Structure formats: structure tokens, C-alpha cells
Amino acid sequence: MTEQNKFPVLETKRLRLRQITTADANDILKYLSDQEVMKYYGLEPFNSINDALNEISWYQSIFEKKTGIRWGITIKGQEKMIGSCGFLNIVSEHFRCDIGIELSKEYWGQGIASEAFTAIITYGFEHLNIRRIQALIETPNISSQKLAESRGFIREGLLRNYEFTCGKFDDLYMYSLLKEDFIKNWSTHSTD
């Protein structure tokens, strides 16, 4: 980042990606209490405002520790948070991080996830000195696989029983996008 402690705000054609604050707790609770949104999130659906506040606290801590950054997704001109996206497990010495996104169900199928994904990928390669962005995606999560593949991610393999979440072991596909792929191929992708 150019200014180490200033949270970057990103804008796209339709979206404003901004820092998440405690004022967003009700919005987060609304979509993270939805069983369908949480299906591949790795946590049980949220039940209380405290669940949302704990999530916000975690977002703030990873930013402060420089191990991650999570943006709130909003429609331009509106403050309501409709999802979040960002990086976690930033390992500076290896120039890599993981990427993730979730979106309120009422906004599915409108290209919003793709637009937000494109913005943060661009930011990661251009401002965070990242060389490899990876996505760990549960095998039945076809929509996330399609999103990653549409942005140029390559499926590298299957991590069997990689996570134990919500009382079960999950197999995850490992996807990656390298900076050289981004430079070479992203002229063909729309950044709007």
C-alpha cells in the first residue's frame, strides 16, 4: 500500500469497496445468517449481532497485522453492505495470499462478484507486491469455481480432507493466478 495504515477504497463501474465498520454489523448478520450464503463459508450461519461484531473485529485485526484485508462491497451511492471480499493469509516473504468473497443472495447472478473480484485482484498485484493469489474452493461450490476460472485462475489440484468445518471434512480445490498470467491475459478481461 502506498500509505501503510490507510485503508484503500476501490471503485468500479457499479461498486464501492470500502472498510468494514461496526455500523455494518446488521448488514453482515443479514446475509451471513443465510444458510445458502454460508453453505461453503466454513462457519455455521450467524445467529446474533455478536457473531457479526466478532467477524468485523477479525477483519480489523488481519488488516492491522498486515496478514489480510477485507473490503465491504457496496453499490455506489448506497452505504448498505451486500457482501465482502479480500485477501487473507498474506505471506509477504513468499509474495502470496488467499482470496475470498461472499455476497448476499439477493445480488447473485448480476456480475457483482466478478466485478469485485477483478478490482481486488488488480489491487493485489499492483499495490500489495503479490505474485501469487490462490483460492481454496470446496468441490461442490461450482459458482465459485466458475468465478475463479473466469478471472483466469488455474485449478492446480485437489486437497483431500483439507479443512474440518461445521462437523465435516472438506475437500478443496487449489486454484492460483500468478502475476505474469495477470499481466499477459488481463487485457482481455473487462475491469468494469
Short mmCIF file of N, CA, C and O in Angstrom, two decimals, residues 91-149:
data_model
loop_
_atom_site.label_atom_id
_atom_site.label_comp_id
_atom_site.label_asym_id
_atom_site.label_seq_id
_atom_site.Cartn_x
_atom_site.Cartn_y
_atom_site.Cartn_z
N VAL A 91 1.35 -13.83 2.96
CA VAL A 91 2.69 -14.24 3.38
C VAL A 91 3.67 -13.42 2.56
O VAL A 91 4.01 -13.79 1.43
N SER A 92 4.09 -12.29 3.12
CA SER A 92 4.92 -11.33 2.38
C SER A 92 6.20 -11.95 1.86
O SER A 92 6.60 -11.68 0.73
N GLU A 93 6.86 -12.78 2.69
CA GLU A 93 8.14 -13.33 2.27
C GLU A 93 8.02 -14.30 1.09
O GLU A 93 9.00 -14.55 0.40
N HIS A 94 6.81 -14.80 0.84
CA HIS A 94 6.58 -15.69 -0.31
C HIS A 94 5.73 -15.02 -1.38
O HIS A 94 5.37 -15.67 -2.36
N PHE A 95 5.34 -13.74 -1.15
CA PHE A 95 4.60 -12.95 -2.15
C PHE A 95 3.29 -13.62 -2.56
O PHE A 95 2.91 -13.61 -3.73
N ARG A 96 2.58 -14.20 -1.58
CA ARG A 96 1.32 -14.89 -1.91
C ARG A 96 0.25 -14.59 -0.88
O ARG A 96 0.52 -14.13 0.23
N CYS A 97 -1.00 -14.87 -1.28
CA CYS A 97 -2.14 -14.71 -0.38
C CYS A 97 -3.29 -15.55 -0.90
O CYS A 97 -3.26 -16.05 -2.02
N ASP A 98 -4.31 -15.71 -0.05
CA ASP A 98 -5.56 -16.36 -0.41
C ASP A 98 -6.59 -15.28 -0.69
O ASP A 98 -6.53 -14.19 -0.13
N ILE A 99 -7.56 -15.61 -1.54
CA ILE A 99 -8.63 -14.67 -1.89
C ILE A 99 -9.97 -15.28 -1.53
O ILE A 99 -10.13 -16.51 -1.56
N GLY A 100 -10.92 -14.44 -1.16
CA GLY A 100 -12.26 -14.93 -0.84
C GLY A 100 -13.31 -13.86 -1.06
O GLY A 100 -13.01 -12.66 -1.08
N ILE A 101 -14.54 -14.31 -1.22
CA ILE A 101 -15.66 -13.40 -1.44
C ILE A 101 -16.95 -14.08 -1.00
O ILE A 101 -17.07 -15.31 -1.09
N GLU A 102 -17.88 -13.28 -0.50
CA GLU A 102 -19.25 -13.76 -0.31
C GLU A 102 -20.18 -12.60 -0.59
O GLU A 102 -19.79 -11.44 -0.47
N LEU A 103 -21.38 -12.96 -1.00
CA LEU A 103 -22.33 -11.95 -1.46
C LEU A 103 -23.73 -12.32 -1.00
O LEU A 103 -24.11 -13.50 -1.03
N SER A 104 -24.49 -11.32 -0.60
CA SER A 104 -25.88 -11.51 -0.23
C SER A 104 -26.63 -12.17 -1.40
O SER A 104 -26.44 -11.79 -2.55
N LYS A 105 -27.48 -13.12 -1.08
CA LYS A 105 -28.16 -13.92 -2.11
C LYS A 105 -28.97 -13.07 -3.08
O LYS A 105 -29.05 -13.38 -4.27
N GLU A 106 -29.53 -11.96 -2.61
CA GLU A 106 -30.35 -11.13 -3.50
C GLU A 106 -29.54 -10.48 -4.61
O GLU A 106 -30.11 -9.96 -5.57
N TYR A 107 -28.21 -10.53 -4.51
CA TYR A 107 -27.36 -9.93 -5.54
C TYR A 107 -26.64 -10.97 -6.39
O TYR A 107 -25.79 -10.61 -7.22
N TRP A 108 -26.96 -12.23 -6.20
CA TRP A 108 -26.34 -13.29 -7.01
C TRP A 108 -26.77 -13.15 -8.47
O TRP A 108 -27.88 -12.71 -8.78
N GLY A 109 -25.90 -13.57 -9.38
CA GLY A 109 -26.23 -13.63 -10.80
C GLY A 109 -26.25 -12.29 -11.51
O GLY A 109 -26.76 -12.19 -12.63
N GLN A 110 -25.68 -11.24 -10.90
CA GLN A 110 -25.69 -9.91 -11.51
C GLN A 110 -24.28 -9.44 -11.91
O GLN A 110 -24.09 -8.30 -12.29
N GLY A 111 -23.29 -10.32 -11.78
CA GLY A 111 -21.92 -9.96 -12.14
C GLY A 111 -21.20 -9.15 -11.08
O GLY A 111 -20.08 -8.67 -11.31
N ILE A 112 -21.81 -8.99 -9.92
CA ILE A 112 -21.20 -8.19 -8.85
C ILE A 112 -19.97 -8.88 -8.29
O ILE A 112 -18.93 -8.23 -8.07
N ALA A 113 -20.04 -10.19 -8.05
CA ALA A 113 -18.88 -10.91 -7.52
C ALA A 113 -17.70 -10.80 -8.48
O ALA A 113 -16.57 -10.55 -8.06
N SER A 114 -17.96 -10.95 -9.76
CA SER A 114 -16.90 -10.85 -10.76
C SER A 114 -16.28 -9.46 -10.78
O SER A 114 -15.05 -9.30 -10.86
N GLU A 115 -17.11 -8.44 -10.68
CA GLU A 115 -16.63 -7.05 -10.69
C GLU A 115 -15.76 -6.77 -9.46
O GLU A 115 -14.69 -6.16 -9.57
N ALA A 116 -16.21 -7.23 -8.29
CA ALA A 116 -15.44 -7.02 -7.06
C ALA A 116 -14.14 -7.82 -7.10
O ALA A 116 -13.08 -7.31 -6.73
N PHE A 117 -14.22 -9.06 -7.56
CA PHE A 117 -13.05 -9.94 -7.66
C PHE A 117 -11.98 -9.30 -8.54
O PHE A 117 -10.81 -9.26 -8.20
N THR A 118 -12.40 -8.78 -9.69
CA THR A 118 -11.48 -8.14 -10.61
C THR A 118 -10.78 -6.96 -9.96
O THR A 118 -9.56 -6.79 -10.09
N ALA A 119 -11.53 -6.16 -9.21
CA ALA A 119 -10.96 -4.97 -8.56
C ALA A 119 -9.91 -5.34 -7.53
O ALA A 119 -8.84 -4.74 -7.48
N ILE A 120 -10.20 -6.35 -6.70
CA ILE A 120 -9.23 -6.68 -5.65
C ILE A 120 -8.02 -7.43 -6.20
O ILE A 120 -6.91 -7.25 -5.71
N ILE A 121 -8.23 -8.25 -7.22
CA ILE A 121 -7.09 -8.93 -7.85
C ILE A 121 -6.13 -7.89 -8.43
O ILE A 121 -4.91 -7.95 -8.22
N THR A 122 -6.68 -6.92 -9.13
CA THR A 122 -5.86 -5.85 -9.70
C THR A 122 -5.11 -5.12 -8.59
O THR A 122 -3.90 -4.88 -8.69
N TYR A 123 -5.81 -4.79 -7.51
CA TYR A 123 -5.18 -4.11 -6.38
C TYR A 123 -4.06 -4.96 -5.79
O TYR A 123 -2.96 -4.45 -5.49
N GLY A 124 -4.31 -6.24 -5.60
CA GLY A 124 -3.31 -7.13 -5.01
C GLY A 124 -2.02 -7.18 -5.80
O GLY A 124 -0.92 -7.07 -5.25
N PHE A 125 -2.15 -7.32 -7.12
CA PHE A 125 -0.95 -7.38 -7.95
C PHE A 125 -0.27 -6.03 -8.11
O PHE A 125 0.95 -5.96 -8.17
N GLU A 126 -1.04 -4.96 -8.16
CA GLU A 126 -0.45 -3.65 -8.44
C GLU A 126 0.02 -2.90 -7.19
O GLU A 126 0.89 -2.04 -7.29
N HIS A 127 -0.54 -3.23 -6.00
CA HIS A 127 -0.22 -2.44 -4.81
C HIS A 127 0.29 -3.24 -3.61
O HIS A 127 0.87 -2.65 -2.70
N LEU A 128 0.07 -4.53 -3.58
CA LEU A 128 0.46 -5.32 -2.40
C LEU A 128 1.70 -6.16 -2.63
O LEU A 128 2.07 -6.96 -1.77
N ASN A 129 2.32 -6.03 -3.78
CA ASN A 129 3.53 -6.78 -4.08
C ASN A 129 3.29 -8.29 -4.01
O ASN A 129 4.13 -9.05 -3.53
N ILE A 130 2.13 -8.71 -4.47
CA ILE A 130 1.76 -10.13 -4.51
C ILE A 130 2.16 -10.70 -5.87
O ILE A 130 2.01 -10.05 -6.89
N ARG A 131 2.65 -11.93 -5.85
CA ARG A 131 2.98 -12.62 -7.09
C ARG A 131 2.00 -13.77 -7.37
O ARG A 131 1.78 -14.13 -8.52
N ARG A 132 1.44 -14.35 -6.31
CA ARG A 132 0.53 -15.49 -6.45
C ARG A 132 -0.70 -15.25 -5.57
O ARG A 132 -0.58 -15.03 -4.37
N ILE A 133 -1.87 -15.30 -6.19
CA ILE A 133 -3.14 -15.25 -5.46
C ILE A 133 -3.76 -16.63 -5.60
O ILE A 133 -3.90 -17.15 -6.71
N GLN A 134 -4.12 -17.22 -4.47
CA GLN A 134 -4.71 -18.55 -4.53
C GLN A 134 -6.11 -18.56 -3.92
O GLN A 134 -6.42 -17.75 -3.05
N ALA A 135 -6.92 -19.46 -4.44
CA ALA A 135 -8.29 -19.63 -3.96
C ALA A 135 -8.49 -21.09 -3.60
O ALA A 135 -8.18 -21.98 -4.40
N LEU A 136 -8.97 -21.33 -2.39
CA LEU A 136 -9.29 -22.68 -1.94
C LEU A 136 -10.81 -22.80 -1.97
O LEU A 136 -11.51 -22.08 -1.26
N ILE A 137 -11.31 -23.70 -2.83
CA ILE A 137 -12.75 -23.76 -3.09
C ILE A 137 -13.26 -25.18 -2.88
O ILE A 137 -12.71 -26.13 -3.45
N GLU A 138 -14.32 -25.32 -2.09
CA GLU A 138 -14.92 -26.64 -1.86
C GLU A 138 -15.38 -27.24 -3.18
O GLU A 138 -15.88 -26.53 -4.06
N THR A 139 -15.22 -28.54 -3.32
CA THR A 139 -15.51 -29.22 -4.59
C THR A 139 -16.94 -29.04 -5.09
O THR A 139 -17.14 -28.90 -6.30
N PRO A 140 -17.96 -29.00 -4.23
CA PRO A 140 -19.32 -28.79 -4.78
C PRO A 140 -19.66 -27.33 -5.09
O PRO A 140 -20.72 -27.05 -5.64
N ASN A 141 -18.76 -26.39 -4.78
CA ASN A 141 -19.04 -24.96 -4.96
C ASN A 141 -18.73 -24.55 -6.41
O ASN A 141 -17.73 -23.89 -6.70
N ILE A 142 -19.62 -24.93 -7.29
CA ILE A 142 -19.43 -24.72 -8.73
C ILE A 142 -19.40 -23.24 -9.08
O ILE A 142 -18.59 -22.81 -9.91
N SER A 143 -20.24 -22.42 -8.45
CA SER A 143 -20.28 -21.00 -8.81
C SER A 143 -18.94 -20.31 -8.50
O SER A 143 -18.47 -19.49 -9.30
N SER A 144 -18.31 -20.64 -7.38
CA SER A 144 -17.01 -20.05 -7.07
C SER A 144 -15.92 -20.57 -8.01
O SER A 144 -15.01 -19.83 -8.38
N GLN A 145 -16.03 -21.83 -8.39
CA GLN A 145 -15.06 -22.37 -9.36
C GLN A 145 -15.18 -21.63 -10.69
O GLN A 145 -14.17 -21.23 -11.29
N LYS A 146 -16.41 -21.40 -11.12
CA LYS A 146 -16.63 -20.67 -12.39
C LYS A 146 -16.12 -19.24 -12.29
O LYS A 146 -15.54 -18.71 -13.24
N LEU A 147 -16.35 -18.60 -11.13
CA LEU A 147 -15.86 -17.23 -10.94
C LEU A 147 -14.34 -17.19 -11.04
O LEU A 147 -13.78 -16.37 -11.77
N ALA A 148 -13.67 -18.09 -10.33
CA ALA A 148 -12.20 -18.12 -10.36
C ALA A 148 -11.70 -18.38 -11.78
O ALA A 148 -10.80 -17.68 -12.28
N GLU A 149 -12.28 -19.35 -12.45
CA GLU A 149 -11.84 -19.69 -13.81
C GLU A 149 -12.10 -18.54 -14.78
O GLU A 149 -11.29 -18.29 -15.67
#
